[in-house]
PDB file of C-alpha atoms in Angstrom:
ATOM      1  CA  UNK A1078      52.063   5.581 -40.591  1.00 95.00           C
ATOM      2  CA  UNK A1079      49.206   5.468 -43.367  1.00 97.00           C
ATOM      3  CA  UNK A1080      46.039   5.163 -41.792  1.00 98.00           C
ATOM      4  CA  UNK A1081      42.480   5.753 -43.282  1.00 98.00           C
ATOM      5  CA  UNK A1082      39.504   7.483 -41.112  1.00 98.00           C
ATOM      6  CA  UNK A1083      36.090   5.972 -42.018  1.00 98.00           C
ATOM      7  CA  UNK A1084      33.297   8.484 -42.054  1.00 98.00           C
ATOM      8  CA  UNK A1085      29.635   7.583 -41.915  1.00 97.00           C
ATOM      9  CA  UNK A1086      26.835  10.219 -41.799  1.00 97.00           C
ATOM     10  CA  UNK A1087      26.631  11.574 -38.504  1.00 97.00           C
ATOM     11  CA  UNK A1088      30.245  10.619 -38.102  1.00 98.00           C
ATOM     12  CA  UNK A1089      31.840  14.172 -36.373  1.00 97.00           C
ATOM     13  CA  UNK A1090      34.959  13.556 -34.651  1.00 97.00           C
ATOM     14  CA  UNK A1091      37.027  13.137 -38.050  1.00 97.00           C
ATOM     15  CA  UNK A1092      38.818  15.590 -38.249  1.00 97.00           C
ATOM     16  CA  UNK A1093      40.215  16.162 -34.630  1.00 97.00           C
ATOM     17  CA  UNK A1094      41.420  12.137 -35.373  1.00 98.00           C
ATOM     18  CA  UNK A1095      43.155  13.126 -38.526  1.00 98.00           C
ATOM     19  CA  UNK A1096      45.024  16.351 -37.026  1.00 97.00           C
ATOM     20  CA  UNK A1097      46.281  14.184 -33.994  1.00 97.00           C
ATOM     21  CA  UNK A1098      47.183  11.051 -36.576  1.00 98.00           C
ATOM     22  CA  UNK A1099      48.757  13.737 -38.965  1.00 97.00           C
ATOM     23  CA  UNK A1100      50.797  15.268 -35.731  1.00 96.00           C
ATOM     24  CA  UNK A1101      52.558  12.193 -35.001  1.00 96.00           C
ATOM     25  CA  UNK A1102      53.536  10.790 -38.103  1.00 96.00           C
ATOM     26  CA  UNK A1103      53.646  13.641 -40.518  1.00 96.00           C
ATOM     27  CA  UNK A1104      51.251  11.736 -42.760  1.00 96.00           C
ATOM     28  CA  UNK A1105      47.570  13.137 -43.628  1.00 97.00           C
ATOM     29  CA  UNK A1106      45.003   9.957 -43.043  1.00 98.00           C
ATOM     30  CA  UNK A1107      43.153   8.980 -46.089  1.00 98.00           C
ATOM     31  CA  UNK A1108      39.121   9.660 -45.572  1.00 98.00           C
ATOM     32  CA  UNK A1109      36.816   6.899 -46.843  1.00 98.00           C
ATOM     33  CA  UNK A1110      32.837   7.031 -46.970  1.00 97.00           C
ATOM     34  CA  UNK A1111      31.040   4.374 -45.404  1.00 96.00           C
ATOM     35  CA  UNK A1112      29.525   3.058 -48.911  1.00 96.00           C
ATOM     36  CA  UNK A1113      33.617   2.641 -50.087  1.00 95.00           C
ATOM     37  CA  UNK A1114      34.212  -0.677 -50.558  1.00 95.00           C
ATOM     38  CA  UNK A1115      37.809  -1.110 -50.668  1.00 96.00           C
ATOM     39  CA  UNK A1116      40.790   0.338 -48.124  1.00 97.00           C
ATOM     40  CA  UNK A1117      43.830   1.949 -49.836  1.00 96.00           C
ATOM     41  CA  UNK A1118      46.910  -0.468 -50.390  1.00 95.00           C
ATOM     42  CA  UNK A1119      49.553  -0.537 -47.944  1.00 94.00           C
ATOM     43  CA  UNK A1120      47.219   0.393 -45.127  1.00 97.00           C
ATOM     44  CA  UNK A1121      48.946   0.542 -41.465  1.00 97.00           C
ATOM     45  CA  UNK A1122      46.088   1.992 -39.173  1.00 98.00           C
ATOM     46  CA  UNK A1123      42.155   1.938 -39.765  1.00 98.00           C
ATOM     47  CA  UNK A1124      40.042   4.079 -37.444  1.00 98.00           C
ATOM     48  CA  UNK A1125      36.541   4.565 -36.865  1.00 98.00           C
ATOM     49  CA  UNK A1126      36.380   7.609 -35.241  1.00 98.00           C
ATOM     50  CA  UNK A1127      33.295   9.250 -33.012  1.00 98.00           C
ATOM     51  CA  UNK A1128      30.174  10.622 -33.614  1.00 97.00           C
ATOM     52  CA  UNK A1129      26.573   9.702 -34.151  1.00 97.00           C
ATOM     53  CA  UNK A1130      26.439   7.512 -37.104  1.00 96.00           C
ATOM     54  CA  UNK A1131      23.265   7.566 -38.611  1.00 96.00           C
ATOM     55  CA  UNK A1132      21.149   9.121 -35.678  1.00 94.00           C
ATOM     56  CA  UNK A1133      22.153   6.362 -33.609  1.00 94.00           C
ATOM     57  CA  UNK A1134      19.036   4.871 -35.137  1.00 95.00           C
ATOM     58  CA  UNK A1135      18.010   1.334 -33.801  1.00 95.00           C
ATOM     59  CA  UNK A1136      21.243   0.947 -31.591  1.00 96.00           C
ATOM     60  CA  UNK A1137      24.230   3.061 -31.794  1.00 97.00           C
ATOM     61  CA  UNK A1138      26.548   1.660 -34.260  1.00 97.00           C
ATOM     62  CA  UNK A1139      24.220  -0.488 -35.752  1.00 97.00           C
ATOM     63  CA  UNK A1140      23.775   0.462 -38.956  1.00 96.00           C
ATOM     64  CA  UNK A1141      27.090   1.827 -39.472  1.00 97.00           C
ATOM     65  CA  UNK A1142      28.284  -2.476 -38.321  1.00 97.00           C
ATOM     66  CA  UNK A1143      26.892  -3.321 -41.590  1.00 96.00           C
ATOM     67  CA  UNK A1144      28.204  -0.335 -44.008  1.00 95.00           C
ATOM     68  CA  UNK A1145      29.521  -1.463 -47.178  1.00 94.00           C
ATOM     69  CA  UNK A1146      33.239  -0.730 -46.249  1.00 97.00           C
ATOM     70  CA  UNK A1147      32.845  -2.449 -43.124  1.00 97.00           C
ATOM     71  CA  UNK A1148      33.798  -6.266 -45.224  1.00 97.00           C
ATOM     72  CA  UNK A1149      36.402  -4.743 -46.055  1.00 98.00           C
ATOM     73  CA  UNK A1150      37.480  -3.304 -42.370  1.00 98.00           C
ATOM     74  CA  UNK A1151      36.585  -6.876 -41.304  1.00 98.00           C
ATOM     75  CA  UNK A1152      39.292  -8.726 -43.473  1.00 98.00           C
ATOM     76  CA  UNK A1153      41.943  -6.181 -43.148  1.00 98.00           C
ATOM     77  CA  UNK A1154      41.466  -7.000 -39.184  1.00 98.00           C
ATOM     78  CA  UNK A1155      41.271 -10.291 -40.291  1.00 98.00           C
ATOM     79  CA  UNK A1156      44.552 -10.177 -42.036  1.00 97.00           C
ATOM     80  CA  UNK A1157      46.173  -8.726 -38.726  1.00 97.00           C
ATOM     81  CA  UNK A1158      45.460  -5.243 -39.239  1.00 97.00           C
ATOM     82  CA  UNK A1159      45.423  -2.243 -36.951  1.00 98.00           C
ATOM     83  CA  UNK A1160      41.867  -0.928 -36.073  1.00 98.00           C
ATOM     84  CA  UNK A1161      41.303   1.657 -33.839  1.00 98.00           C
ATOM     85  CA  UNK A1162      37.282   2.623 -32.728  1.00 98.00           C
ATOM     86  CA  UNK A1163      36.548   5.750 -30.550  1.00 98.00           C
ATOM     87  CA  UNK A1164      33.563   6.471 -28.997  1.00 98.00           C
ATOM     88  CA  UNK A1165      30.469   5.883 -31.806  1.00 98.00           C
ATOM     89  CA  UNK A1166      33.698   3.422 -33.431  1.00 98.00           C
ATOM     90  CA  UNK A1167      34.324   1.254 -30.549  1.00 98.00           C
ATOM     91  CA  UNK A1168      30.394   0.905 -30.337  1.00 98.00           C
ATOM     92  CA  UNK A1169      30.297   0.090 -34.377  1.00 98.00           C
ATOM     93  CA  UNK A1170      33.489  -2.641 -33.549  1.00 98.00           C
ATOM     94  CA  UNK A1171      31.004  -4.191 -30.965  1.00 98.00           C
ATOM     95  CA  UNK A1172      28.185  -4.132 -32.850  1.00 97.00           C
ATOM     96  CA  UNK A1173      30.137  -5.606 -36.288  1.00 97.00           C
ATOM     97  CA  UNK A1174      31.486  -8.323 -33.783  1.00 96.00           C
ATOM     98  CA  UNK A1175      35.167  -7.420 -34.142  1.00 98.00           C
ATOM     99  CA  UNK A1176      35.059  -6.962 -30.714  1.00 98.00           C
ATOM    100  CA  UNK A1177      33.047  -8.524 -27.626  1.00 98.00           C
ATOM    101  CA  UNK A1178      30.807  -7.055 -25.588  1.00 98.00           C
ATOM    102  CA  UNK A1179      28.147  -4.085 -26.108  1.00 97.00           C
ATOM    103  CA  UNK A1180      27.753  -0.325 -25.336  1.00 97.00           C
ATOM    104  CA  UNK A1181      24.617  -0.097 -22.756  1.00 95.00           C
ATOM    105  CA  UNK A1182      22.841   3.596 -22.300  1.00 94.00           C
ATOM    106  CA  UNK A1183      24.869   4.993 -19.517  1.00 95.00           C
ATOM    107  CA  UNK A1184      23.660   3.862 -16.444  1.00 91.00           C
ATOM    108  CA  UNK A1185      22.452   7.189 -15.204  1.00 89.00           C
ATOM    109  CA  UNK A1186      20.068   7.943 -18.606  1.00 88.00           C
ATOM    110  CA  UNK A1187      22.756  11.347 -18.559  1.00 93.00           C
ATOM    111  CA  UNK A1188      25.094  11.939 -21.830  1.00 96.00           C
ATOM    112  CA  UNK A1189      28.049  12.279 -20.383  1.00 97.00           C
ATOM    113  CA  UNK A1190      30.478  15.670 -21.500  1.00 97.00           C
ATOM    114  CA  UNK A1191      33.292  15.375 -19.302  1.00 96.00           C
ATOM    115  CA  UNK A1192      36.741  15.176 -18.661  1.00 95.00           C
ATOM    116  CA  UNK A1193      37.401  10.857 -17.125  1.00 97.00           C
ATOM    117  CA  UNK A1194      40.961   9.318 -15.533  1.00 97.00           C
ATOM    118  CA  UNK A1195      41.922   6.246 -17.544  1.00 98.00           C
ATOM    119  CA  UNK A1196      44.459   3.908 -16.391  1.00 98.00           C
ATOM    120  CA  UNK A1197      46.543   2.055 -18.646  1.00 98.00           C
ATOM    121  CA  UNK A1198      45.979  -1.872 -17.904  1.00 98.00           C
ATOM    122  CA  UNK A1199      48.386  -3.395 -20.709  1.00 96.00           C
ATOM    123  CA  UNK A1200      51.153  -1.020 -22.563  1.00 97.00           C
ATOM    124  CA  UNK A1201      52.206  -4.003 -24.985  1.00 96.00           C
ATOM    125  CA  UNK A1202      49.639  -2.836 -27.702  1.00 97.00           C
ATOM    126  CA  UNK A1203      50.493  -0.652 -30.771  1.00 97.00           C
ATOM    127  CA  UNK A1204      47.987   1.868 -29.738  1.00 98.00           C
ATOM    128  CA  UNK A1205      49.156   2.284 -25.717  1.00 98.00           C
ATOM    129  CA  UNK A1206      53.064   1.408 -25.839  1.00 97.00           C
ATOM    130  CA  UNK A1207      53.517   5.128 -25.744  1.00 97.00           C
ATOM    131  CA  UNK A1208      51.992   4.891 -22.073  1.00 98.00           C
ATOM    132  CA  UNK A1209      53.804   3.261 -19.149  1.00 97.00           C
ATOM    133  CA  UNK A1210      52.197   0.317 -17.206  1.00 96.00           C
ATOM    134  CA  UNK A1211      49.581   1.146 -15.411  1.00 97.00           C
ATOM    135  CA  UNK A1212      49.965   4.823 -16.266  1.00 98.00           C
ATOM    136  CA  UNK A1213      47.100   7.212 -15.739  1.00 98.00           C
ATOM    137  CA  UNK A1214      45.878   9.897 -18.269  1.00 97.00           C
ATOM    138  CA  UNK A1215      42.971  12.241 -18.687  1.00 97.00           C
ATOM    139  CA  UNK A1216      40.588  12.029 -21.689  1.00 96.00           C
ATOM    140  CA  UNK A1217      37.241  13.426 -22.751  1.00 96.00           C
ATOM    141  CA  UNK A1218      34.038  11.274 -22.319  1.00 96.00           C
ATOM    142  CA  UNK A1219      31.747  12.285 -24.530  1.00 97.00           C
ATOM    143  CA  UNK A1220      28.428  10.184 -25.032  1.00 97.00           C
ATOM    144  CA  UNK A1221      24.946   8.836 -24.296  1.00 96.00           C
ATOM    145  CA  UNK A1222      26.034   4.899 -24.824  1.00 97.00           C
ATOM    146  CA  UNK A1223      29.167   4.005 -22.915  1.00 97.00           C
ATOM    147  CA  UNK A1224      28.170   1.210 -20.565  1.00 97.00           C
ATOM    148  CA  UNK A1225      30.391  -1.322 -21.427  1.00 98.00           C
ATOM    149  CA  UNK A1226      28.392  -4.568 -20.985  1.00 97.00           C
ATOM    150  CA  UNK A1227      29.437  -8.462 -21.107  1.00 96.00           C
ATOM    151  CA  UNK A1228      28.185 -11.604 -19.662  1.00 94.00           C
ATOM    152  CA  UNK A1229      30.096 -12.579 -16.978  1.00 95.00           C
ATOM    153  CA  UNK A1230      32.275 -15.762 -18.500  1.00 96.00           C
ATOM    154  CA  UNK A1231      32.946 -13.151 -21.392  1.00 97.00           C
ATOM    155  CA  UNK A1232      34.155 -10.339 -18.877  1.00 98.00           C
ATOM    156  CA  UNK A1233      36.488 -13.219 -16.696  1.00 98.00           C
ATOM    157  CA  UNK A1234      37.743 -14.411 -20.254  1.00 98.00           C
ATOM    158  CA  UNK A1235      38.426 -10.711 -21.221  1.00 98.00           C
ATOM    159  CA  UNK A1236      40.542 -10.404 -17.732  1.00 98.00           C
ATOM    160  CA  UNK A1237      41.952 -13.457 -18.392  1.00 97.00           C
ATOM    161  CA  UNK A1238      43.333 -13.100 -21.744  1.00 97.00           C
ATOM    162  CA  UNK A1239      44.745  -9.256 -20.929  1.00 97.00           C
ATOM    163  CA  UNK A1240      42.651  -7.477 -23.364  1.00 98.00           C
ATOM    164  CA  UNK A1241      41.132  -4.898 -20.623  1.00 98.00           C
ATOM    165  CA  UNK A1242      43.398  -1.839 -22.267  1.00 98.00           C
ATOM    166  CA  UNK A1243      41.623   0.839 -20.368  1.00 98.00           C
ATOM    167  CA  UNK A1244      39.865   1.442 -17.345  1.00 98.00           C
ATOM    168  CA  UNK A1245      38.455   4.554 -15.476  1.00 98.00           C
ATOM    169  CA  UNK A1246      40.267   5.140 -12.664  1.00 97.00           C
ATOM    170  CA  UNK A1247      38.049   6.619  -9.629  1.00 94.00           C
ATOM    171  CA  UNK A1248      34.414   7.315 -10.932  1.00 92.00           C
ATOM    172  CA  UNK A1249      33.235   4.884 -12.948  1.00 96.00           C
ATOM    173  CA  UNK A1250      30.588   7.237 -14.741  1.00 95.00           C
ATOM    174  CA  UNK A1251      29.222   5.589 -17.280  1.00 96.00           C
ATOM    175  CA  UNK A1252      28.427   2.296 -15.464  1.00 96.00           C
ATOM    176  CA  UNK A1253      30.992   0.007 -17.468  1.00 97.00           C
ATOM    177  CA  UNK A1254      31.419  -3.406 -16.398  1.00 97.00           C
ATOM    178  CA  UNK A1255      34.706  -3.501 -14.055  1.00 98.00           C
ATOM    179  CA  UNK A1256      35.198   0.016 -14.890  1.00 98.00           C
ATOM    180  CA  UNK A1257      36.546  -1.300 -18.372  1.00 98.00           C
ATOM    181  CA  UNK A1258      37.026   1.941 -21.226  1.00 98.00           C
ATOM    182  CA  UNK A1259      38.550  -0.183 -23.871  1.00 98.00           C
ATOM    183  CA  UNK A1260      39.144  -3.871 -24.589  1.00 98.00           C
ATOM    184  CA  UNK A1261      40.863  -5.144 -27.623  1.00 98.00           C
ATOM    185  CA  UNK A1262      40.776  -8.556 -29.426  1.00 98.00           C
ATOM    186  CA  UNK A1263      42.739 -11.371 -29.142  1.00 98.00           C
ATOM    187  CA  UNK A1264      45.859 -10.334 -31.322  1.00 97.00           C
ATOM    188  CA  UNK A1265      45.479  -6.816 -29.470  1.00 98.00           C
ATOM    189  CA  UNK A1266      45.766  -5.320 -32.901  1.00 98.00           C
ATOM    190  CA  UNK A1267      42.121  -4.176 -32.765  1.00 98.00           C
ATOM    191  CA  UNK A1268      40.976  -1.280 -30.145  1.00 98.00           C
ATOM    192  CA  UNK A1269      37.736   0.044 -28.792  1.00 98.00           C
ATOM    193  CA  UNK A1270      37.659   2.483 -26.408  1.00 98.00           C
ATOM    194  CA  UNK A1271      34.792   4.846 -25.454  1.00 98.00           C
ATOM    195  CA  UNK A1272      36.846   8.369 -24.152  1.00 98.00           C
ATOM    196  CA  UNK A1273      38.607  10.549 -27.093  1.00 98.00           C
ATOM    197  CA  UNK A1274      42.463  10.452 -26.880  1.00 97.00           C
ATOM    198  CA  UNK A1275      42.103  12.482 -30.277  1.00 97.00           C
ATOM    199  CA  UNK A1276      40.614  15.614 -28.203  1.00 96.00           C
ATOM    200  CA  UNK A1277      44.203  15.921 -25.996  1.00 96.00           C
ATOM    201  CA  UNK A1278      46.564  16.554 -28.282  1.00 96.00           C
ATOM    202  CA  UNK A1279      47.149  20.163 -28.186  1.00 95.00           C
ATOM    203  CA  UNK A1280      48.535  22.003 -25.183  1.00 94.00           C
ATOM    204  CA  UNK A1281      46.219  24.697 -26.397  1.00 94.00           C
ATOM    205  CA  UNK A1282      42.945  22.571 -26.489  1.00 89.00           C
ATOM    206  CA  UNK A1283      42.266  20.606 -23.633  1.00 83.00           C
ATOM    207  CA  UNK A1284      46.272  19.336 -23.195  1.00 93.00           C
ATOM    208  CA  UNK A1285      48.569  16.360 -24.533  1.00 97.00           C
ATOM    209  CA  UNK A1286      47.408  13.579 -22.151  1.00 97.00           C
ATOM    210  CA  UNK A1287      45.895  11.574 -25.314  1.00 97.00           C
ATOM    211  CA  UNK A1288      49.249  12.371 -27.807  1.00 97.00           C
ATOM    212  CA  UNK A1289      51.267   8.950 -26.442  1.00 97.00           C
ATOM    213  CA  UNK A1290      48.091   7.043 -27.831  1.00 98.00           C
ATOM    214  CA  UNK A1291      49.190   8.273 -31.274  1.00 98.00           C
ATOM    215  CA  UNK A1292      52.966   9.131 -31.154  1.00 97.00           C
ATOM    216  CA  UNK A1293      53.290   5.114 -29.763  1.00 97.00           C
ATOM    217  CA  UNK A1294      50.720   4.402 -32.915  1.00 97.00           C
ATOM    218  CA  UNK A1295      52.786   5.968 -35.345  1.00 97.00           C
ATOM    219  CA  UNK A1296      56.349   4.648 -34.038  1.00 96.00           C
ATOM    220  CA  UNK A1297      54.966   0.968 -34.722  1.00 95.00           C
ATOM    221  CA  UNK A1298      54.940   2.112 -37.733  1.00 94.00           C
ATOM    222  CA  UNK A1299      57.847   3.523 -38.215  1.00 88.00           C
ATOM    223  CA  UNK A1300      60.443   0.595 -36.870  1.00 73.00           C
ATOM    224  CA  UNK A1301      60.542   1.926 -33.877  1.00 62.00           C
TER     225      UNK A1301
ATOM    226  CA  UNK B1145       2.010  -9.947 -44.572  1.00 95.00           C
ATOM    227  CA  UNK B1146       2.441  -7.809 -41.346  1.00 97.00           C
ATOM    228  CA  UNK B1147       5.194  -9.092 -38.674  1.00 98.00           C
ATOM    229  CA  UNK B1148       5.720  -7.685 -35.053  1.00 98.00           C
ATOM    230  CA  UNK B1149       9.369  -7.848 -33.820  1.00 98.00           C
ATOM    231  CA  UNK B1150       9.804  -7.229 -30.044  1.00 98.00           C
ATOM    232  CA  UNK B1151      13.257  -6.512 -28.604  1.00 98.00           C
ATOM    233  CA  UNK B1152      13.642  -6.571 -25.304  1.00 97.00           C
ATOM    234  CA  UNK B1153      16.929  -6.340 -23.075  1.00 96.00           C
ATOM    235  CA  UNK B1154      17.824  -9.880 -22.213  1.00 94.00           C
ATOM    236  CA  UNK B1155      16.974 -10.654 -18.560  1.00 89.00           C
ATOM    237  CA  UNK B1156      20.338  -9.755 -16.588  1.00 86.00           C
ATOM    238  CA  UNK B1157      21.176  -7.182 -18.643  1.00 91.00           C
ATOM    239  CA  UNK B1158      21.073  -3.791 -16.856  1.00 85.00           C
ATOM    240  CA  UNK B1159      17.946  -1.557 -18.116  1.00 89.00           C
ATOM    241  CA  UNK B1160      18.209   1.674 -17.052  1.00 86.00           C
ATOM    242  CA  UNK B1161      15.474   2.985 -19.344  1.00 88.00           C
ATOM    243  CA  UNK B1162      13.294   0.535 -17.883  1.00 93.00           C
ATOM    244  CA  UNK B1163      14.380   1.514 -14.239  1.00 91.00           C
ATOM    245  CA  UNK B1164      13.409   5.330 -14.911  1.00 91.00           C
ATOM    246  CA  UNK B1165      10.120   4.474 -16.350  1.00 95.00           C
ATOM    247  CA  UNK B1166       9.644   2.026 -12.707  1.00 95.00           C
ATOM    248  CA  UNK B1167      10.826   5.098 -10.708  1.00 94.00           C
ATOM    249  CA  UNK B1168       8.854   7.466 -12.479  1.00 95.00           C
ATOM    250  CA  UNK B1169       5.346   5.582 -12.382  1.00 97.00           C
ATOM    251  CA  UNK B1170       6.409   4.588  -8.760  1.00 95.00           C
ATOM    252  CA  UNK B1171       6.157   8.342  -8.062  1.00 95.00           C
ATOM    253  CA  UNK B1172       2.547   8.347  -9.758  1.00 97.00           C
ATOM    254  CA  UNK B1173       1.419   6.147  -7.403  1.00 97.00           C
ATOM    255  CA  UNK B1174       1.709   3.118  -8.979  1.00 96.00           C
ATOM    256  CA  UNK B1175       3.462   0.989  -5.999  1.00 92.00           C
ATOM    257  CA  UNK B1176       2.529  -2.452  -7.633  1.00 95.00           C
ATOM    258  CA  UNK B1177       4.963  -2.748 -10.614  1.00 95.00           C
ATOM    259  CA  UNK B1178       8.157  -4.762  -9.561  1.00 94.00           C
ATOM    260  CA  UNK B1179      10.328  -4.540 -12.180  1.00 93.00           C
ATOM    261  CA  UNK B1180       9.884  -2.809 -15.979  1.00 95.00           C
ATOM    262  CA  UNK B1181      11.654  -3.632 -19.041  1.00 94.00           C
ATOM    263  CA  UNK B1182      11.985  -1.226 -21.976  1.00 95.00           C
ATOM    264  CA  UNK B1183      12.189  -2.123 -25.150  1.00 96.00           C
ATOM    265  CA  UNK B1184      11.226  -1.659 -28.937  1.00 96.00           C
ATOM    266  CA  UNK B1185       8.692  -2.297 -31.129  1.00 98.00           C
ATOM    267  CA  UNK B1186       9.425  -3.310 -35.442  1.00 98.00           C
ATOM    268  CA  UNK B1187       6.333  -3.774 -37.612  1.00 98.00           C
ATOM    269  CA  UNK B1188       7.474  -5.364 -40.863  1.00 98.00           C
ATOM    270  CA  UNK B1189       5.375  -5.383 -43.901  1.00 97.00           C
ATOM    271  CA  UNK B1190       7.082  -8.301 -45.900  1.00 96.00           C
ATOM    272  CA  UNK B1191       6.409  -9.273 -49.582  1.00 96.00           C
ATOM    273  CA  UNK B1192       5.227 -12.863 -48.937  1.00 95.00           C
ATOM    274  CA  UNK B1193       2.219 -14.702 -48.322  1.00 95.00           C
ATOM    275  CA  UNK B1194       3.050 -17.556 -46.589  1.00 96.00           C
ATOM    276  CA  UNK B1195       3.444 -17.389 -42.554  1.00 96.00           C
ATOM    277  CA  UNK B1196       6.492 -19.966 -42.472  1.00 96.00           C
ATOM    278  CA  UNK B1197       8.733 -18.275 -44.269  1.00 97.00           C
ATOM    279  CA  UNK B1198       7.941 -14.586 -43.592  1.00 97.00           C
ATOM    280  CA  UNK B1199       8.308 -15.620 -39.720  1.00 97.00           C
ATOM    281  CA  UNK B1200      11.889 -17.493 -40.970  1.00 97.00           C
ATOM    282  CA  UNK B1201      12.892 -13.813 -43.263  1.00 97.00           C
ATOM    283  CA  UNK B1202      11.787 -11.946 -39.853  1.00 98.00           C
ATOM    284  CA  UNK B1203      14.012 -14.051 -37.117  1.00 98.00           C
ATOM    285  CA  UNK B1204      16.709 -13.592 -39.745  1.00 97.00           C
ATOM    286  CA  UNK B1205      16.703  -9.902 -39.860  1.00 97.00           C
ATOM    287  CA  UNK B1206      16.449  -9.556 -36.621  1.00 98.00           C
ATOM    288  CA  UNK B1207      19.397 -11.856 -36.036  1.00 97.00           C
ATOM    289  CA  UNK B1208      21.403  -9.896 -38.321  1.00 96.00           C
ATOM    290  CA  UNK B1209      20.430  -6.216 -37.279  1.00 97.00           C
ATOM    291  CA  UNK B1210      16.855  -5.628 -35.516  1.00 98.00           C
ATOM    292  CA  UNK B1211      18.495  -7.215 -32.288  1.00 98.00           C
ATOM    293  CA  UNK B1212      22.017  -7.151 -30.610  1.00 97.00           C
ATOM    294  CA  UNK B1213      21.460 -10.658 -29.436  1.00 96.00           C
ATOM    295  CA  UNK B1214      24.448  -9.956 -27.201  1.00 95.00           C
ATOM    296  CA  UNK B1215      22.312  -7.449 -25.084  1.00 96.00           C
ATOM    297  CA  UNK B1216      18.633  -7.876 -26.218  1.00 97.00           C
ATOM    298  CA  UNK B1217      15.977 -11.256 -27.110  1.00 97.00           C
ATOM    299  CA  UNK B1218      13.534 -10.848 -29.769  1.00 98.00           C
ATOM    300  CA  UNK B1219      10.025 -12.426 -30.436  1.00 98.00           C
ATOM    301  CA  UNK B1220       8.677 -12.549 -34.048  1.00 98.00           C
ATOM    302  CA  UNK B1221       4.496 -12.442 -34.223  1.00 97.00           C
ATOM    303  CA  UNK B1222       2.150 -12.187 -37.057  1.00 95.00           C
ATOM    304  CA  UNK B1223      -0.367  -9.920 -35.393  1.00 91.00           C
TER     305      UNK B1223
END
């Protein structure tokens, strides 16, 4: 699997995404800047991964939406590529509109630094066919900004089309719309959720709940 | 020329800032206010003279970044 991590400033969760994408397929991620203007060739995997991207000035994601490598993350998605946003990435997908929907301040004002139950709503995507069906896992939550918001036609349409991923299972902390922690777009090739997979890897740190995430990522990949 | 760009949550749109702010003057006494709305305030000073098409330059950028127009509404003034 080749897959770049973008970093913006105020981007921190890079390097616990490139040790879990480097686990699984044996491959070091290439790191791009956010004023990079071009993706490597023969890309499989793009990821935005958390963090606070510029202060989380104006709304987070905003600015980082409209980075100069983000044209570039916008045709490779448009081409059918793999994107993958965590956290302060599934907020920048939102706001660049490569995915629906918006990241409200958690309905109880709290930033939220906890362990959350996910439940696995469609496994038929590159980045959860490593999960069964309706499997549950454990992941960390870890932000101010995870109230996954929608209108109401857009949230039916969501549920409609299949492209609820992820939702929490029991406490719905943040406030999220139908409990939803990651929607994808229409070609399911392009992910958003708000927990970190990235932070379970290691059965020394925090457990492997969040390894089939990647090891199902990097088998795609690999003609499995 | 001086522009005032308001962004407020769109109406249906859960506010919780604005419900903390309710609660919190509700505790000062103030039993009157129904409902309270938080958002923000962007003063742009803009290179141009005439009112027409700084207002048009101002409802563009906040189209394109000021506002997420999927969550908030915006009113451009010249104050």
């Amino acid at each position: 699997m080749h897959a770049a991590i973008i970093t913006f400033p105020g981007t921190n969760r890079e390097r616990d995404m490139a040790i879990a994408l480097e686990r699984v397929s044996g491959r070091r991620p290439a790191m791009l800047w956010h004023k990079d203007s071009v993706l490597p060739a023969g890309l499989d995997v793009v990821v935005l991964p958390g963090g606070f991207s510029h202060g989380d000035y104006l709304r987070s994601g905003a600015m980082a939406a409209r980075a100069p490598i983000m044209d570039a993350v916008r045709a490779f998605a448009a081409r059918g590529g793999h994107v993958l946003g965590v956290c302060n990435g599934f907020q920048i997908l939102t706001e660049a509109g490569l995915l629906p929907g918006a990241l409200l301040k958690n309905a109880s004002l709290r930033f939220l630094a906890q362990d959350c139950r996910l439940r696995v709503e469609r496994s038929d995507t590159a980045f959860t066919r490593g999960f069964e069906q309706g499997a549950e896992f454990s992941a960390t939550m870890a932000h101010g900004d995870g109230n996954y918001f929608a209108d109401d036609a857009t949230l039916d349409a969501l549920e409609g089309e299949g492209r609820v991923v992820l939702r929490y299972v029991g406490a719905n902390l943040n406030g999220s719309a139908r409990a939803i922690a990651g929607v994808c777009s229409a070609n399911r090739r392009v992910l958003g959720l708000m927990p970190h997979p990235e932070n379970c890897v290691d059965p020394l740190v925090g457990g492997t709940d969040g390894l089939p995430m990647f090891a199902g990522l990097s088998a795609s990949f690999a003609g499995v | 020329m001086l522009l005032k760009v308001t962004v407020l949550p769109k109406n249906g749109v859960l506010d919780p800032q604005g419900k903390a702010i309710q609660q919190a003057l509700g505790s000062l006494g103030f039993d009157a206010v129904q409902d309270v709305r938080a958002g923000k305030v962007i003063m742009l000073d803009i290179a141009e003279t005439d009112a027409t098409r700084a207002r048009a330059a101002a409802e563009d950028m906040a189209r394109k970044l000021l506002a997420n127009t999927v969550i908030e509404s915006f009113t451009v003034e010249i104050p």
